Coordinates of N, CA and C in Angstrom, one line a residue:
Chain A
L1 N 19.8 -13.3 3.6 CA 20.0 -12.4 2.0 C 20.4 -13.3 1.4
A2 N 21.6 -14.3 1.6 CA 22.3 -15.2 0.8 C 21.2 -16.3 0.5
A3 N 20.5 -16.9 1.5 CA 19.6 -17.9 1.2 C 18.4 -17.6 0.3
S4 N 18.1 -16.3 0.5 CA 17.1 -15.6 -0.2 C 17.5 -15.6 -1.9
V5 N 18.8 -15.5 -2.3 CA 19.5 -15.2 -3.6 C 19.3 -16.6 -4.2
V6 N 19.9 -17.5 -3.2 CA 19.9 -18.9 -3.6 C 18.6 -19.3 -3.8
G7 N 17.6 -19.3 -2.8 CA 16.2 -19.8 -3.4 C 15.7 -19.0 -4.6
G8 N 15.9 -18.0 -4.9 CA 15.5 -17.4 -6.3 C 16.0 -17.7 -7.4
A9 N 17.4 -17.8 -7.1 CA 18.1 -18.1 -8.5 C 17.9 -19.8 -8.9
A10 N 17.5 -20.7 -7.5 CA 17.4 -22.1 -7.9 C 15.7 -22.3 -8.7
T11 N 14.9 -21.4 -8.2 CA 13.8 -21.4 -8.5 C 13.7 -21.0 -10.0
G12 N 14.4 -19.9 -10.5 CA 14.5 -19.3 -11.8 C 15.1 -20.2 -12.8
A13 N 16.2 -21.0 -12.2 CA 16.7 -21.9 -13.1 C 15.9 -23.1 -13.3
L14 N 15.3 -23.4 -12.4 CA 14.3 -24.6 -12.7 C 13.2 -24.4 -13.9
L15 N 12.7 -23.1 -13.6 CA 11.8 -22.5 -14.5 C 12.2 -22.4 -15.7
G16 N 13.3 -21.6 -16.0 CA 13.9 -21.7 -17.4 C 14.3 -23.0 -18.0
T17 N 14.7 -23.9 -17.1 CA 14.9 -25.2 -18.0 C 13.8 -26.0 -18.3
A18 N 12.5 -25.8 -17.5 CA 11.3 -26.1 -17.8 C 10.8 -25.4 -19.2
G19 N 10.9 -24.1 -19.3 CA 10.6 -23.4 -20.1 C 11.4 -23.6 -21.7
G20 N 12.6 -24.4 -21.4 CA 13.4 -24.4 -22.6 C 12.7 -25.9 -23.4
L21 N 11.8 -26.7 -22.6 CA 11.1 -27.8 -23.2 C 10.0 -27.3 -23.9
L22 N 9.7 -26.1 -24.0 CA 8.5 -25.6 -25.0 C 8.8 -25.1 -25.9
A23 N 8.3 -25.1 -27.2 CA 8.7 -24.9 -28.3 C 8.8 -23.0 -28.4
P24 N 9.7 -22.5 -29.0 CA 9.8 -21.2 -29.0 C 8.6 -20.2 -29.7
A25 N 8.0 -20.9 -30.6 CA 6.6 -20.4 -31.2 C 5.5 -20.3 -29.9
I26 N 5.6 -21.4 -29.0 CA 4.7 -21.2 -28.0 C 4.7 -20.5 -27.1
R27 N 6.3 -20.3 -26.7 CA 6.7 -19.2 -25.7 C 6.3 -18.0 -26.1
L28 N 6.8 -17.6 -27.4 CA 6.1 -16.3 -27.8 C 4.9 -16.0 -27.9
A29 N 4.1 -16.9 -28.2 CA 2.7 -16.5 -28.3 C 2.0 -16.3 -26.7
T30 N 2.6 -17.4 -25.9 CA 2.3 -17.0 -24.6 C 2.6 -15.6 -24.0
A31 N 4.0 -15.3 -24.4 CA 4.4 -13.9 -23.6 C 3.7 -12.8 -24.2
S32 N 3.2 -13.0 -25.7 CA 2.5 -11.7 -26.2 C 1.2 -11.9 -25.8
L33 N 0.3 -13.0 -25.3 CA -0.9 -12.9 -24.6 C -0.8 -12.5 -23.0
L34 N 0.4 -12.8 -22.5 CA 0.4 -12.3 -20.9 C 1.0 -11.0 -20.9
G35 N 1.5 -10.2 -21.9 CA 1.6 -8.8 -22.3 C 0.4 -8.2 -22.1
L36 N -0.4 -8.5 -22.7 CA -1.8 -7.8 -22.9 C -2.4 -8.1 -21.4
V37 N -2.5 -9.3 -21.2 CA -3.0 -9.6 -19.9 C -2.4 -8.7 -18.8
A38 N -1.2 -8.6 -18.7 CA -0.4 -7.4 -17.6 C -0.8 -6.2 -17.5
M39 N -1.1 -5.9 -19.2 CA -1.5 -4.4 -19.2 C -2.9 -4.2 -18.8
A40 N -3.8 -5.1 -18.7 CA -5.3 -5.0 -18.4 C -5.3 -5.0 -16.9
I41 N -4.4 -5.9 -16.2 CA -4.4 -6.0 -14.5 C -3.6 -4.9 -14.1
G42 N -2.6 -4.2 -14.9 CA -2.2 -3.2 -14.5 C -2.9 -2.0 -14.5
A43 N -3.7 -1.6 -15.4 CA -4.5 -0.7 -15.4 C -5.5 -0.7 -14.5
S44 N -6.3 -2.0 -14.3 CA -7.4 -2.2 -13.5 C -6.9 -1.7 -11.9
E45 N -5.6 -2.3 -11.7 CA -5.4 -2.0 -10.5 C -5.0 -0.6 -10.0
L46 N -4.5 0.0 -11.1 CA -4.4 1.8 -10.8 C -5.7 2.3 -10.4
A47 N -6.8 1.6 -11.1 CA -8.2 2.2 -11.0 C -8.6 1.7 -9.4
G48 N -8.2 0.3 -8.9 CA -9.0 0.0 -7.7 C -8.3 -1.3 -7.9
K49 N -8.4 -2.1 -6.3 CA -7.7 -3.2 -6.2 C -8.4 -4.3 -6.8
V50 N -7.5 -5.4 -7.4 CA -7.8 -6.5 -8.1 C -7.6 -7.8 -7.4
P51 N -8.7 -8.6 -7.1 CA -8.4 -9.6 -6.1 C -7.3 -10.6 -6.7
L52 N -6.1 -11.0 -5.6 CA -4.8 -11.6 -6.2 C -5.2 -12.8 -5.9
L53 N -4.2 -13.9 -6.9 CA -4.2 -15.4 -6.5 C -3.0 -15.7 -5.8
Q54 N -3.1 -16.0 -4.6 CA -1.8 -16.2 -3.7 C -2.0 -17.1 -2.3
C55 N -1.1 -17.8 -2.1 CA -1.3 -18.8 -0.9 C -1.5 -18.1 0.4
D56 N -1.0 -16.4 0.5 CA -1.2 -15.7 1.6 C -0.9 -16.3 3.1
R57 N 0.3 -16.8 3.1 CA 1.1 -17.6 4.4 C 1.9 -16.9 4.8
E58 N 2.1 -16.7 6.1 CA 3.4 -15.9 6.8 C 4.3 -17.0 7.4
T59 N 5.5 -16.8 7.6 CA 6.4 -17.8 8.2 C 6.0 -18.8 9.2
P60 N 6.1 -19.7 9.1 CA 5.2 -20.5 10.3 C 6.3 -20.5 11.8
Q61 N 5.5 -20.3 12.7 CA 6.3 -20.0 14.0 C 7.1 -21.3 14.6
P62 N 6.7 -22.4 14.3 CA 7.6 -23.2 14.5 C 9.0 -23.3 14.0
W63 N 9.1 -22.9 12.7 CA 10.5 -22.7 12.4 C 11.5 -22.0 13.3
M64 N 11.0 -21.1 14.1 CA 12.0 -20.1 15.0 C 12.7 -20.9 16.0
Q65 N 12.0 -22.3 16.4 CA 12.3 -23.1 17.5 C 13.5 -23.7 17.0
H66 N 13.9 -23.8 15.5 CA 15.0 -24.6 15.3 C 16.4 -23.7 15.2
G67 N 16.5 -22.7 15.8 CA 17.7 -22.1 16.0 C 17.7 -21.1 15.0
A68 N 18.4 -19.9 14.9 CA 18.4 -18.8 14.4 C 19.1 -18.9 13.0
L69 N 20.0 -19.8 12.8 CA 20.5 -20.1 11.7 C 19.6 -20.6 10.5
R70 N 19.0 -22.0 11.1 CA 18.1 -22.6 10.3 C 17.1 -22.0 9.9
W71 N 16.5 -21.3 10.8 CA 15.2 -20.7 10.4 C 15.5 -19.6 9.6
A72 N 16.7 -18.8 9.6 CA 17.0 -17.6 8.6 C 17.5 -18.4 7.0
L73 N 17.9 -19.6 7.3 CA 18.3 -20.4 6.0 C 17.0 -20.8 5.3
R74 N 15.9 -21.6 6.1 CA 14.7 -21.8 5.9 C 13.8 -20.8 5.2
N75 N 13.8 -19.6 6.1 CA 12.8 -18.5 5.9 C 13.5 -17.6 4.2
G76 N 14.7 -17.8 4.3 CA 15.3 -16.8 3.2 C 15.1 -17.8 1.8
L77 N 15.2 -19.0 1.7 CA 14.7 -20.1 0.8 C 13.3 -19.8 0.3
T78 N 12.6 -19.5 1.4 CA 11.2 -19.2 0.8 C 10.8 -17.9 0.4
L79 N 11.2 -17.2 1.2 CA 11.2 -15.8 0.5 C 11.9 -15.6 -1.0
G80 N 12.9 -16.2 -1.2 CA 13.6 -16.1 -2.5 C 12.7 -16.6 -3.5
C81 N 12.3 -17.9 -3.0 CA 11.1 -18.4 -4.0 C 9.7 -17.7 -4.3
G82 N 9.3 -17.2 -3.2 CA 8.2 -16.2 -3.2 C 6.9 -17.1 -3.3
A83 N 6.8 -18.0 -4.1 CA 5.3 -18.6 -4.2 C 4.5 -19.1 -3.3
T84 N 5.3 -19.4 -2.2 CA 4.3 -19.8 -1.0 C 4.1 -19.0 0.0
T85 N 4.7 -17.8 -0.1 CA 4.4 -16.7 0.9 C 3.3 -15.6 0.5
R86 N 3.1 -14.6 1.2 CA 2.2 -13.5 0.7 C 3.0 -12.6 -0.4
L87 N 2.1 -12.7 -1.3 CA 2.7 -11.9 -2.9 C 2.3 -10.4 -2.4
G88 N 1.2 -10.1 -2.3 CA 0.6 -8.9 -2.6 C 0.5 -8.0 -3.5
F89 N 1.2 -8.5 -4.7 CA 1.0 -7.4 -5.8 C 1.1 -8.6 -7.1
W90 N 0.4 -8.2 -8.3 CA 0.3 -9.1 -9.5 C 1.5 -9.0 -9.9
L91 N 2.2 -7.7 -9.6 CA 3.7 -7.7 -10.2 C 4.4 -8.6 -10.0
W92 N 4.3 -9.5 -9.1 CA 5.3 -10.8 -8.5 C 5.2 -11.6 -9.9
Y93 N 3.9 -12.1 -10.7 CA 3.8 -13.2 -11.6 C 4.7 -12.8 -12.6
V94 N 5.1 -11.8 -12.8 CA 6.1 -11.4 -14.0 C 7.0 -12.1 -13.7
I95 N 7.6 -12.4 -12.7 CA 9.1 -13.1 -12.2 C 8.8 -14.6 -12.6
P96 N 8.2 -15.1 -12.3 CA 7.9 -16.8 -12.6 C 7.5 -17.0 -14.1
A97 N 6.4 -16.0 -14.6 CA 6.3 -16.2 -15.9 C 7.5 -15.8 -16.9
S98 N 8.2 -14.8 -16.5 CA 9.4 -14.5 -17.7 C 10.4 -15.5 -17.2
A99 N 10.7 -16.1 -16.2 CA 11.9 -17.1 -16.0 C 11.4 -18.4 -16.7
L100 N 10.2 -18.7 -16.8 CA 9.6 -19.8 -17.5 C 9.9 -19.5 -19.0
L101 N 9.2 -18.3 -19.4 CA 9.0 -18.1 -20.9 C 10.7 -17.5 -21.7
S102 N 11.4 -17.4 -20.8 CA 12.8 -17.2 -21.5 C 13.4 -18.3 -21.7
G103 N 12.9 -19.5 -21.1 CA 13.6 -21.0 -21.8 C 14.8 -21.1 -21.6
D104 N 15.7 -20.4 -20.8 CA 17.1 -20.4 -20.5 C 17.2 -20.5 -18.9
A105 N 18.0 -21.3 -18.5 CA 18.1 -21.5 -17.0 C 19.0 -20.3 -16.5
R106 N 19.8 -19.8 -17.5 CA 20.8 -18.9 -16.6 C 19.9 -17.6 -16.8
V107 N 19.3 -17.4 -17.8 CA 18.3 -16.1 -17.8 C 17.3 -16.1 -16.6
G108 N 16.6 -17.3 -16.4 CA 15.5 -17.4 -15.6 C 16.3 -17.4 -14.0
A109 N 17.5 -17.8 -13.9 CA 18.2 -17.6 -12.4 C 18.6 -16.5 -12.2
L110 N 19.0 -15.5 -13.2 CA 19.5 -14.2 -13.2 C 18.3 -13.4 -12.7
L111 N 17.4 -13.6 -13.4 CA 16.0 -12.6 -13.2 C 15.4 -12.8 -11.7
Y112 N 15.2 -14.3 -11.3 CA 15.0 -14.7 -10.2 C 15.7 -14.2 -8.8
A113 N 16.9 -14.2 -9.2 CA 17.8 -13.8 -8.1 C 18.0 -12.4 -7.9
G114 N 17.5 -11.5 -8.9 CA 17.6 -10.2 -8.8 C 16.0 -10.1 -7.7
Y115 N 15.2 -10.7 -7.9 CA 13.9 -10.5 -6.9 C 14.5 -11.3 -5.4
G116 N 15.0 -12.1 -5.4 CA 15.5 -12.8 -4.0 C 16.7 -11.6 -3.4
T117 N 17.2 -11.0 -4.3 CA 18.2 -10.3 -3.6 C 17.6 -9.0 -3.1
A118 N 16.5 -8.5 -3.9 CA 15.7 -7.4 -3.3 C 14.9 -7.7 -2.1
R119 N 14.1 -8.8 -2.4 CA 13.5 -9.2 -1.0 C 14.2 -9.3 0.2
G120 N 15.3 -10.2 0.0 CA 16.3 -10.3 1.5 C 16.7 -8.9 1.7
A121 N 17.2 -7.9 0.8 CA 18.0 -7.0 1.1 C 16.9 -5.9 1.9
A122 N 15.6 -5.8 1.3 CA 14.9 -5.2 1.8 C 14.6 -5.1 3.3
A123 N 14.8 -6.2 4.0 CA 14.7 -6.3 5.5 C 15.9 -5.6 6.0
L124 N 17.3 -5.9 5.6 CA 18.2 -5.1 5.9 C 18.2 -3.5 5.8
L125 N 17.5 -3.3 4.6 CA 17.2 -1.6 4.5 C 16.7 -1.3 5.7
L126 N 15.5 -1.9 5.9 CA 14.8 -1.5 7.1 C 15.5 -1.3 8.7
L127 N 16.4 -2.7 8.9 CA 17.1 -2.5 9.9 C 18.1 -1.2 9.9
A128 N 18.7 -0.9 8.8 CA 20.1 0.0 8.7 C 18.9 1.3 8.8
L129 N 17.7 1.5 8.5 CA 16.9 2.5 9.0 C 16.6 2.8 10.3
M130 N 16.4 1.7 10.7 CA 16.2 1.8 12.5 C 17.6 2.1 13.2
R131 N 18.8 1.6 12.7 CA 19.9 2.0 13.4 C 20.4 3.1 12.9
F132 N 20.6 3.7 11.6 CA 21.2 4.8 11.2 C 20.3 6.0 10.9
G133 N 19.0 5.8 11.1 CA 18.2 6.8 10.7 C 18.5 8.3 11.2
Q134 N 18.1 9.3 11.1 CA 17.9 10.8 11.8 C 17.7 10.6 12.8
R135 N 16.6 10.0 13.4 CA 16.2 10.2 14.8 C 16.4 8.4 15.2
P136 N 16.4 8.0 16.3 CA 16.2 6.4 16.6 C 14.9 6.1 16.4
L137 N 14.9 5.0 15.7 CA 13.4 4.5 15.5 C 13.3 3.2 16.0
G138 N 12.1 2.9 16.7 CA 11.6 1.8 17.1 C 10.8 0.7 15.9
R139 N 10.9 -0.8 16.5 CA 10.4 -1.5 15.3 C 8.9 -1.0 15.2
D140 N 8.5 -0.4 16.1 CA 6.7 -0.2 15.7 C 6.8 1.1 14.7
D141 N 7.7 1.9 15.0 CA 7.8 3.3 14.3 C 8.1 2.8 12.4
V142 N 8.8 2.0 12.5 CA 9.1 1.4 11.1 C 7.9 0.6 10.6
A143 N 7.2 -0.4 11.3 CA 6.3 -0.8 11.0 C 5.1 -0.1 10.4
I144 N 4.9 0.8 11.2 CA 3.8 1.7 10.9 C 3.9 2.5 9.6
W145 N 5.3 3.2 9.5 CA 5.5 3.8 8.4 C 5.6 3.0 7.2
V146 N 6.1 1.6 7.4 CA 5.9 0.6 5.9 C 4.6 0.7 5.6
L147 N 3.6 0.3 6.9 CA 2.2 0.0 6.2 C 1.6 1.4 5.8
E148 N 2.1 2.5 6.0 CA 1.6 3.8 5.5 C 1.8 3.9 3.9
Q149 N 2.8 3.2 3.7 CA 3.4 3.4 2.4 C 2.6 2.6 1.5
R150 N 1.7 1.4 2.0 CA 1.0 0.4 1.2 C 0.3 1.0 0.1
T151 N -0.4 2.2 -0.3 CA -1.2 2.4 -1.1 C -0.1 3.2 -2.3
L152 N 0.8 3.5 -1.9 CA 1.9 4.3 -2.9 C 2.6 2.9 -3.6
A153 N 2.6 2.0 -2.7 CA 3.4 0.7 -3.2 C 2.5 -0.2 -4.3
Q154 N 1.3 0.0 -4.0 CA 0.3 -0.8 -5.0 C 0.2 -0.2 -6.2
R155 N 0.2 1.2 -6.2 CA 0.1 2.2 -7.2 C 1.5 1.9 -8.1
L156 N 2.3 2.0 -7.6 CA 3.8 1.6 -8.1 C 3.9 0.3 -8.6
A157 N 3.3 -0.6 -8.1 CA 3.7 -1.8 -8.5 C 2.7 -1.9 -9.6
A158 N 1.3 -1.6 -9.7 CA 0.4 -1.5 -10.9 C 1.0 -0.9 -12.2
A159 N 1.5 0.4 -11.9 CA 2.2 1.3 -13.0 C 3.2 0.7 -13.7
C160 N 4.1 -0.3 -12.9 CA 5.3 -0.9 -13.2 C 4.7 -2.4 -14.0
L161 N 3.7 -2.7 -13.7 CA 3.1 -3.9 -14.5 C 2.5 -3.5 -15.5
L162 N 2.2 -2.5 -15.8 CA 1.4 -1.8 -17.0 C 2.5 -1.5 -17.8
T163 N 3.6 -1.1 -17.6 CA 4.7 -0.9 -18.2 C 5.3 -2.0 -18.8
V164 N 5.6 -3.1 -17.9 CA 6.2 -4.2 -18.1 C 5.2 -5.0 -19.4
G165 N 3.7 -4.9 -19.3 CA 3.0 -5.4 -20.3 C 3.4 -4.8 -21.5
A166 N 3.3 -3.3 -21.6 CA 3.3 -2.5 -22.7 C 4.7 -2.8 -23.3
A167 N 5.9 -3.0 -22.3 CA 7.2 -3.1 -23.2 C 7.0 -4.4 -24.0
V168 N 6.5 -5.6 -23.4 CA 6.5 -7.0 -24.0 C 5.6 -6.9 -25.1
A169 N 4.5 -6.3 -24.9 CA 3.4 -6.6 -26.2 C 4.2 -5.5 -27.2
V170 N 4.9 -4.3 -27.0 CA 5.8 -3.5 -28.0 C 6.5 -4.4 -28.6
T171 N 7.5 -5.2 -27.7 CA 8.8 -5.9 -28.4 C 8.3 -7.0 -29.2
L172 N 7.4 -7.7 -28.7 CA 6.9 -8.8 -29.7 C 5.9 -8.8 -30.6
G173 N 5.7 -7.2 -30.8 CA 4.7 -6.8 -31.9 C 3.4 -7.3 -31.9
V174 N 2.7 -7.2 -30.9 CA 1.3 -7.5 -30.6 C 0.4 -6.7 -31.4
Chain B
V1 N 10.6 12.0 -0.2 CA 11.6 11.4 -0.5 C 11.3 10.1 -1.2
L2 N 10.4 9.4 -0.7 CA 9.9 8.1 -1.2 C 9.2 8.3 -2.4
R3 N 8.3 9.4 -2.5 CA 7.4 9.7 -3.5 C 8.3 10.1 -4.9
R4 N 9.3 10.9 -4.7 CA 10.3 11.2 -5.7 C 11.1 10.1 -6.1
A5 N 11.2 9.4 -5.3 CA 12.2 7.8 -5.5 C 11.3 7.2 -6.4
A6 N 10.0 7.0 -6.0 CA 9.1 6.2 -7.0 C 8.6 6.7 -8.0
L7 N 8.6 8.0 -8.4 CA 8.6 8.6 -9.6 C 9.6 8.6 -10.3
G8 N 10.7 8.7 -9.9 CA 12.1 8.7 -10.6 C 11.9 7.4 -11.2
S9 N 11.8 6.3 -10.2 CA 12.0 4.9 -10.8 C 11.2 4.5 -12.0
L10 N 9.8 5.1 -11.9 CA 8.7 4.8 -13.0 C 9.4 5.6 -14.1
A11 N 10.0 6.9 -13.9 CA 10.6 7.5 -15.3 C 11.6 6.6 -16.2
A12 N 12.3 6.1 -15.0 CA 13.4 5.2 -15.4 C 12.9 4.1 -16.5
V13 N 12.0 3.2 -16.0 CA 11.5 2.1 -16.4 C 10.8 2.4 -17.8
A14 N 9.8 3.9 -17.7 CA 9.3 4.3 -19.2 C 10.3 4.7 -20.0
G15 N 11.5 5.2 -19.7 CA 12.6 5.7 -20.6 C 13.2 4.4 -21.2
V16 N 13.4 3.4 -20.3 CA 13.9 2.4 -21.1 C 13.2 1.5 -21.9
A17 N 11.8 1.5 -21.6 CA 10.8 0.7 -22.4 C 10.6 1.8 -23.8
T18 N 10.6 3.0 -23.8 CA 10.6 3.9 -24.9 C 11.7 3.6 -25.8
G19 N 13.1 3.8 -25.1 CA 14.1 3.9 -25.7 C 14.1 2.2 -26.4
A20 N 13.5 1.4 -25.9 CA 13.8 -0.1 -26.6 C 12.9 -0.2 -27.7
T21 N 11.9 0.6 -27.8 CA 11.0 0.6 -28.8 C 11.6 1.2 -30.0
Q22 N 12.6 2.4 -29.4 CA 13.1 3.3 -30.7 C 14.4 2.8 -31.3
I23 N 15.1 1.9 -30.6 CA 16.3 1.6 -31.3 C 16.1 0.2 -32.0
G24 N 14.8 -0.2 -32.3 CA 14.6 -1.5 -33.0 C 15.1 -3.1 -32.1
S25 N 16.2 -3.0 -31.5 CA 16.5 -4.4 -31.1 C 16.1 -4.1 -29.7
A26 N 14.9 -4.5 -29.4 CA 14.2 -4.1 -28.1 C 14.4 -5.2 -27.2
F27 N 14.8 -6.4 -27.5 CA 14.6 -7.7 -26.7 C 15.4 -7.4 -25.4
P28 N 16.7 -7.2 -25.7 CA 17.5 -7.3 -24.3 C 17.0 -6.0 -23.5
A29 N 16.6 -4.8 -24.1 CA 15.8 -4.0 -23.1 C 14.9 -4.0 -22.2
T30 N 14.0 -5.1 -22.8 CA 13.0 -5.7 -22.3 C 13.3 -6.4 -21.2
W31 N 14.3 -7.1 -21.1 CA 14.7 -8.0 -20.2 C 15.2 -7.2 -18.9
I32 N 15.7 -5.9 -19.3 CA 16.0 -4.9 -18.4 C 15.0 -4.4 -17.4
V33 N 13.8 -4.1 -18.1 CA 12.4 -3.8 -17.5 C 12.2 -4.9 -16.6
I34 N 12.2 -6.3 -17.3 CA 11.3 -7.2 -16.5 C 12.6 -7.2 -15.1
G35 N 14.0 -7.2 -15.2 CA 14.6 -7.6 -14.1 C 14.1 -6.3 -12.9
F36 N 14.3 -5.1 -13.3 CA 13.9 -3.8 -12.6 C 12.5 -4.1 -12.0
A37 N 11.5 -4.8 -12.6 CA 10.3 -5.2 -11.8 C 10.7 -6.1 -11.0
A38 N 11.2 -7.3 -11.1 CA 11.4 -8.2 -10.4 C 12.2 -7.4 -8.8
M39 N 13.1 -6.8 -9.1 CA 13.8 -6.2 -8.1 C 12.6 -5.2 -7.3
L40 N 11.8 -4.3 -8.0 CA 11.0 -3.5 -7.4 C 10.0 -4.2 -6.7
V41 N 9.4 -5.4 -7.1 CA 8.4 -6.2 -6.5 C 9.0 -6.7 -4.8
G42 N 10.1 -7.1 -5.1 CA 11.0 -7.4 -3.9 C 11.0 -6.8 -2.8
L43 N 11.3 -5.4 -3.0 CA 11.4 -4.2 -2.2 C 9.7 -3.8 -1.8
L44 N 9.0 -3.8 -2.7 CA 7.7 -3.5 -2.3 C 6.9 -4.6 -1.2
Q45 N 7.4 -5.8 -1.5 CA 6.6 -6.5 -0.4 C 7.3 -6.6 0.9
Q46 N 8.1 -5.5 1.3 CA 8.1 -5.4 2.5 C 6.9 -4.2 3.4
T47 N 6.4 -3.8 2.5 CA 5.1 -3.3 2.7 C 3.9 -4.1 3.1
L48 N 4.1 -5.3 2.9 CA 2.8 -6.3 3.5 C 2.7 -6.3 4.7
P49 N 1.5 -6.5 5.3 CA 1.3 -6.3 6.7 C 1.5 -8.0 7.2

C-alpha cells in the first residue's frame, strides 16, 4: 500500500512539474477539449464497451522470486503509477491528464496519490472481506464475486467519466 | 449493498458537480470531483480479471 501511494505521488509530481512548463492558455484549452472528449467517451461507454488503449500487462511472475518485500515494493510502485498495468476503464486517463494539466507538482502528487492509495487499499479491503466477512470466504469465492461486479464497475466508471467531463466543461465554460 | 453504495457515490459526485456550478467558484470543487474519480477507478480496478 505504501509503495502504491509513493508510486502514485511520484508519478503525479512528475506530471505536474511537466505540466507547469506548458503555458496556462494551452493547459486550459486542452482541458476544455478533454472535458468534451471525456463526456463523449463516458456516454459511449454507458451505451456499450469502447475499445481501451492500454498495455494490458499483469505482474511479471519472475518478480515473485525476489522475496516478498521486494516483490511487494515493486508491484506497489507499478500499481500506484498504473500506466504499465491493465487499466480496464477509460476513467483512469482522467488521473494523468489532470495531474499534467494542473501544472503543479503538489496538486499532481495529491491527485495521483489518491489513486495509488485506493488501488493499494482495494486489495486490503478484499483481504478484510475474506477474513472478517459474515461467513468464511475462500480466494475463489472473492475472485468470482469481484468478477461478477465487472458490468456494474464498467457502468459506474463510465458515469463518473461523464460527470467529470461535464464538471470540467461547465467549469471552464466550454 | 454495492449497488446502493454505487448509486450513493454517483449522487455525491453529481451533487458536488451541480453545487460547483451554482456557487460560481467552481474550480476547487472540480478538483474534488476529479480526486473522487481517481480514488474510484483505483477501487474499481480490483474487478479486472
